[in-house]
């Protein structure tokens, strides 16, 4: 699976990118057909407590899964996205098996 990370209006640290790679690659245990993961990070204005937004879009065989979460840290937002995508992938897999 190819993971692309895009940080809008700031530079993501190597530590943050490594965290994202690790978390997103764990999604492969739920569904084998993941082709690409596009991660977009941005800081939401105005400055509030929860202003870190992470969006993850997975391109899978015959479809797509998407999660968009806001949290007070990028790590927390990525965790929330991965959790939501796990559920989506399990449902997607069940739907394919039912056919």
Backbone as CSV, one residue per row, in Angstrom:
resi,resn,N_x,N_y,N_z,CA_x,CA_y,CA_z,C_x,C_y,C_z
1,UNK,0.856,-1.185,0.000,0.000,0.000,0.000,0.892,1.234,0.000
2,UNK,0.526,2.184,-0.838,1.252,3.442,-0.942,0.582,4.462,-0.018
3,UNK,1.356,5.117,0.854,0.811,6.128,1.765,1.381,7.483,1.367
4,UNK,0.486,8.409,1.022,0.907,9.778,0.663,0.438,10.728,1.751
5,UNK,1.361,11.518,2.269,1.039,12.461,3.345,1.191,13.877,2.822
6,UNK,0.141,14.674,3.019,0.159,16.059,2.568,-0.176,16.950,3.757
7,UNK,0.753,17.836,4.117,0.523,18.786,5.204,0.275,20.156,4.575
8,UNK,-0.893,20.722,4.847,-1.277,21.991,4.228,-0.866,23.157,5.129
9,UNK,-0.061,24.060,4.594,0.414,25.282,5.263,1.318,25.038,6.468
10,UNK,1.935,23.862,6.553,2.961,23.614,7.577,3.755,22.388,7.160
11,UNK,4.900,22.187,7.813,5.727,21.020,7.509,5.536,19.975,8.595
12,UNK,5.152,18.769,8.194,4.972,17.673,9.152,6.355,17.154,9.555
13,UNK,6.524,16.861,10.826,7.796,16.330,11.312,7.963,14.885,10.848
14,UNK,9.200,14.432,10.848,9.482,13.045,10.459,8.816,12.086,11.440
15,UNK,8.762,12.492,12.700,8.136,11.665,13.741,6.636,11.504,13.468
16,UNK,5.969,12.598,13.080,4.539,12.549,12.765,4.299,11.680,11.526
17,UNK,5.145,11.833,10.514,4.995,11.030,9.295,5.193,9.543,9.586
18,UNK,6.153,9.216,10.444,6.397,7.817,10.811,5.197,7.247,11.564
19,UNK,4.600,8.061,12.451,3.410,7.657,13.203,2.259,7.352,12.240
20,UNK,2.059,8.233,11.262,0.978,8.062,10.289,1.200,6.793,9.466
21,UNK,2.429,6.603,8.987,2.758,5.398,8.206,2.417,4.138,8.993
22,UNK,2.817,4.125,10.269,2.610,2.953,11.123,1.120,2.680,11.319
23,UNK,0.362,3.717,11.660,-1.072,3.565,11.927,-1.843,3.156,10.680
24,UNK,-1.591,3.833,9.568,-2.347,3.576,8.344,-2.008,2.199,7.775
25,UNK,-0.751,1.773,7.904,-0.383,0.455,7.365,-1.053,-0.682,8.133
26,UNK,-1.465,-0.428,9.377,-2.180,-1.444,10.153,-3.560,-1.748,9.563
27,UNK,-4.082,-0.852,8.739,-5.397,-1.067,8.130,-5.394,-2.252,7.167
28,UNK,-4.205,-2.630,6.692,-4.121,-3.756,5.747,-4.551,-5.074,6.368
29,UNK,-4.526,-5.173,7.689,-4.962,-6.422,8.318,-6.475,-6.584,8.245
30,UNK,-7.202,-5.505,7.974,-8.656,-5.573,7.862,-9.111,-5.834,6.425
31,UNK,-8.315,-5.368,5.460,-8.684,-5.548,4.051,-7.413,-5.537,3.208
32,UNK,-7.237,-6.581,2.378,-6.009,-6.722,1.597,-5.951,-5.827,0.366
33,UNK,-7.101,-5.406,-0.127,-7.147,-4.700,-1.406,-6.926,-3.207,-1.340
34,UNK,-6.231,-2.698,-0.334,-5.974,-1.255,-0.247,-4.833,-0.914,-1.205
35,UNK,-5.106,0.011,-2.125,-4.120,0.382,-3.132,-3.340,1.614,-2.674
36,UNK,-4.063,2.616,-2.187,-3.442,3.898,-1.863,-4.124,4.521,-0.650
37,UNK,-3.340,5.153,0.196,-3.889,5.923,1.320,-3.385,7.355,1.187
38,UNK,-4.317,8.296,1.087,-3.950,9.708,1.001,-4.326,10.389,2.310
39,UNK,-3.322,10.905,3.019,-3.532,11.553,4.308,-3.318,13.047,4.132
40,UNK,-4.305,13.832,4.553,-4.205,15.287,4.475,-4.300,15.855,5.886
41,UNK,-3.323,16.666,6.252,-3.298,17.286,7.575,-3.422,18.790,7.424
42,UNK,-4.266,19.415,8.262,-4.298,20.876,8.255,-4.742,21.413,9.603
43,UNK,-4.318,22.646,9.858,-4.695,23.336,11.090,-5.898,24.202,10.773
44,UNK,-6.985,23.990,11.514,-8.232,24.707,11.276,-8.174,26.069,11.969
45,UNK,-8.569,27.100,11.261,-8.658,28.436,11.853,-10.083,28.656,12.308
46,UNK,-10.421,29.426,13.293,-9.519,30.123,14.204,-8.887,29.167,15.212
47,UNK,-7.876,29.662,15.916,-7.173,28.843,16.899,-8.122,28.465,18.042
48,UNK,-8.486,27.206,18.094,-9.313,26.695,19.180,-8.595,25.496,19.780
49,UNK,-9.200,24.889,20.803,-8.560,23.741,21.441,-8.411,22.593,20.449
50,UNK,-9.521,22.237,19.790,-9.465,21.158,18.796,-9.377,21.774,17.409
51,UNK,-8.138,21.962,16.924,-7.971,22.611,15.629,-7.065,21.835,14.676
52,UNK,-6.787,20.574,14.983,-5.959,19.756,14.095,-6.870,18.797,13.331
53,UNK,-6.898,18.931,12.013,-7.785,18.118,11.181,-6.966,17.138,10.354
54,UNK,-7.409,15.884,10.368,-6.779,14.846,9.548,-7.847,14.185,8.689
55,UNK,-7.548,14.037,7.416,-8.441,13.342,6.489,-7.661,12.187,5.879
56,UNK,-8.282,11.026,5.848,-7.636,9.864,5.245,-8.582,9.289,4.204
57,UNK,-8.085,9.169,2.962,-8.872,8.559,1.923,-8.151,7.308,1.436
58,UNK,-8.848,6.185,1.495,-8.288,4.922,1.037,-8.884,4.560,-0.313
59,UNK,-8.018,4.284,-1.272,-8.473,3.748,-2.547,-8.341,2.233,-2.451
60,UNK,-9.473,1.554,-2.542,-9.482,0.096,-2.462,-10.035,-0.454,-3.773
61,UNK,-9.818,-1.737,-3.996,-10.365,-2.352,-5.205,-11.882,-2.177,-5.209
62,UNK,-12.421,-1.644,-6.276,-13.867,-1.439,-6.455,-14.484,-0.437,-5.483
63,UNK,-13.731,0.543,-4.990,-14.350,1.538,-4.124,-13.367,2.416,-3.375
64,UNK,-13.927,3.222,-2.464,-13.125,4.126,-1.643,-13.694,4.180,-0.237
65,UNK,-12.836,4.478,0.731,-13.261,4.726,2.109,-12.654,6.060,2.526
66,UNK,-13.393,6.836,3.317,-12.927,8.170,3.699,-13.271,8.445,5.159
67,UNK,-12.335,9.084,5.858,-12.586,9.532,7.232,-11.958,10.904,7.413
68,UNK,-12.662,11.775,8.122,-12.204,13.139,8.360,-12.486,13.454,9.828
69,UNK,-11.445,13.685,10.619,-11.620,13.910,12.058,-10.837,15.127,12.514
70,UNK,-11.351,15.770,13.568,-10.684,16.919,14.178,-10.417,16.585,15.641
71,UNK,-9.194,16.890,16.094,-8.810,16.606,17.474,-7.824,17.679,17.923
72,UNK,-7.358,17.604,19.175,-6.405,18.610,19.640,-4.961,18.295,19.242
73,UNK,-4.703,17.058,18.766,-3.386,16.703,18.223,-3.597,15.956,16.909
74,UNK,-2.580,15.996,16.049,-2.679,15.251,14.799,-2.698,13.750,15.070
75,UNK,-1.948,13.321,16.082,-1.926,11.902,16.433,-3.320,11.417,16.827
76,UNK,-4.010,12.209,17.642,-5.371,11.864,18.066,-6.328,11.817,16.884
77,UNK,-6.189,12.777,15.978,-7.055,12.831,14.796,-6.798,11.624,13.896
78,UNK,-5.537,11.249,13.736,-5.198,10.068,12.921,-5.757,8.812,13.568
79,UNK,-5.621,8.692,14.897,-6.190,7.541,15.615,-7.691,7.423,15.349
80,UNK,-8.394,8.555,15.442,-9.843,8.570,15.210,-10.171,8.155,13.773
81,UNK,-9.393,8.644,12.810,-9.613,8.291,11.400,-9.399,6.803,11.175
82,UNK,-8.320,6.273,11.734,-8.000,4.857,11.544,-9.098,3.985,12.140
83,UNK,-9.605,4.400,13.314,-10.692,3.662,13.968,-11.944,3.631,13.081
84,UNK,-12.289,4.783,12.513,-13.465,4.867,11.640,-13.251,4.040,10.372
85,UNK,-12.041,4.065,9.836,-11.759,3.324,8.605,-11.755,1.822,8.843
86,UNK,-11.344,1.389,10.041,-11.399,-0.042,10.368,-12.827,-0.553,10.225
87,UNK,-13.774,0.203,10.783,-15.185,-0.179,10.711,-15.665,-0.192,9.262
88,UNK,-15.273,0.838,8.498,-15.697,0.911,7.097,-15.145,-0.267,6.284
89,UNK,-13.887,-0.616,6.539,-13.274,-1.713,5.789,-13.914,-3.053,6.116
90,UNK,-14.260,-3.255,7.382,-14.929,-4.498,7.777,-16.280,-4.597,7.080
91,UNK,-17.047,-3.494,7.054,-18.345,-3.481,6.367,-18.168,-3.714,4.866
92,UNK,-17.170,-3.067,4.295,-16.896,-3.186,2.862,-16.561,-4.634,2.511
93,UNK,-15.748,-5.264,3.354,-15.342,-6.655,3.145,-16.555,-7.593,3.228
94,UNK,-17.436,-7.335,4.206,-18.643,-8.153,4.366,-19.563,-8.001,3.154
95,UNK,-19.644,-6.786,2.644,-20.490,-6.520,1.482,-19.980,-7.296,0.259
96,UNK,-18.652,-7.330,0.086,-18.064,-8.053,-1.037,-18.305,-9.544,-0.898
97,UNK,-18.149,-10.068,0.313,-18.372,-11.505,0.558,-19.816,-11.917,0.317
98,UNK,-20.745,-10.996,0.591,-22.171,-11.299,0.429,-22.565,-11.454,-1.039
99,UNK,-21.769,-10.850,-1.928,-22.110,-10.888,-3.368,-21.847,-12.256,-3.960
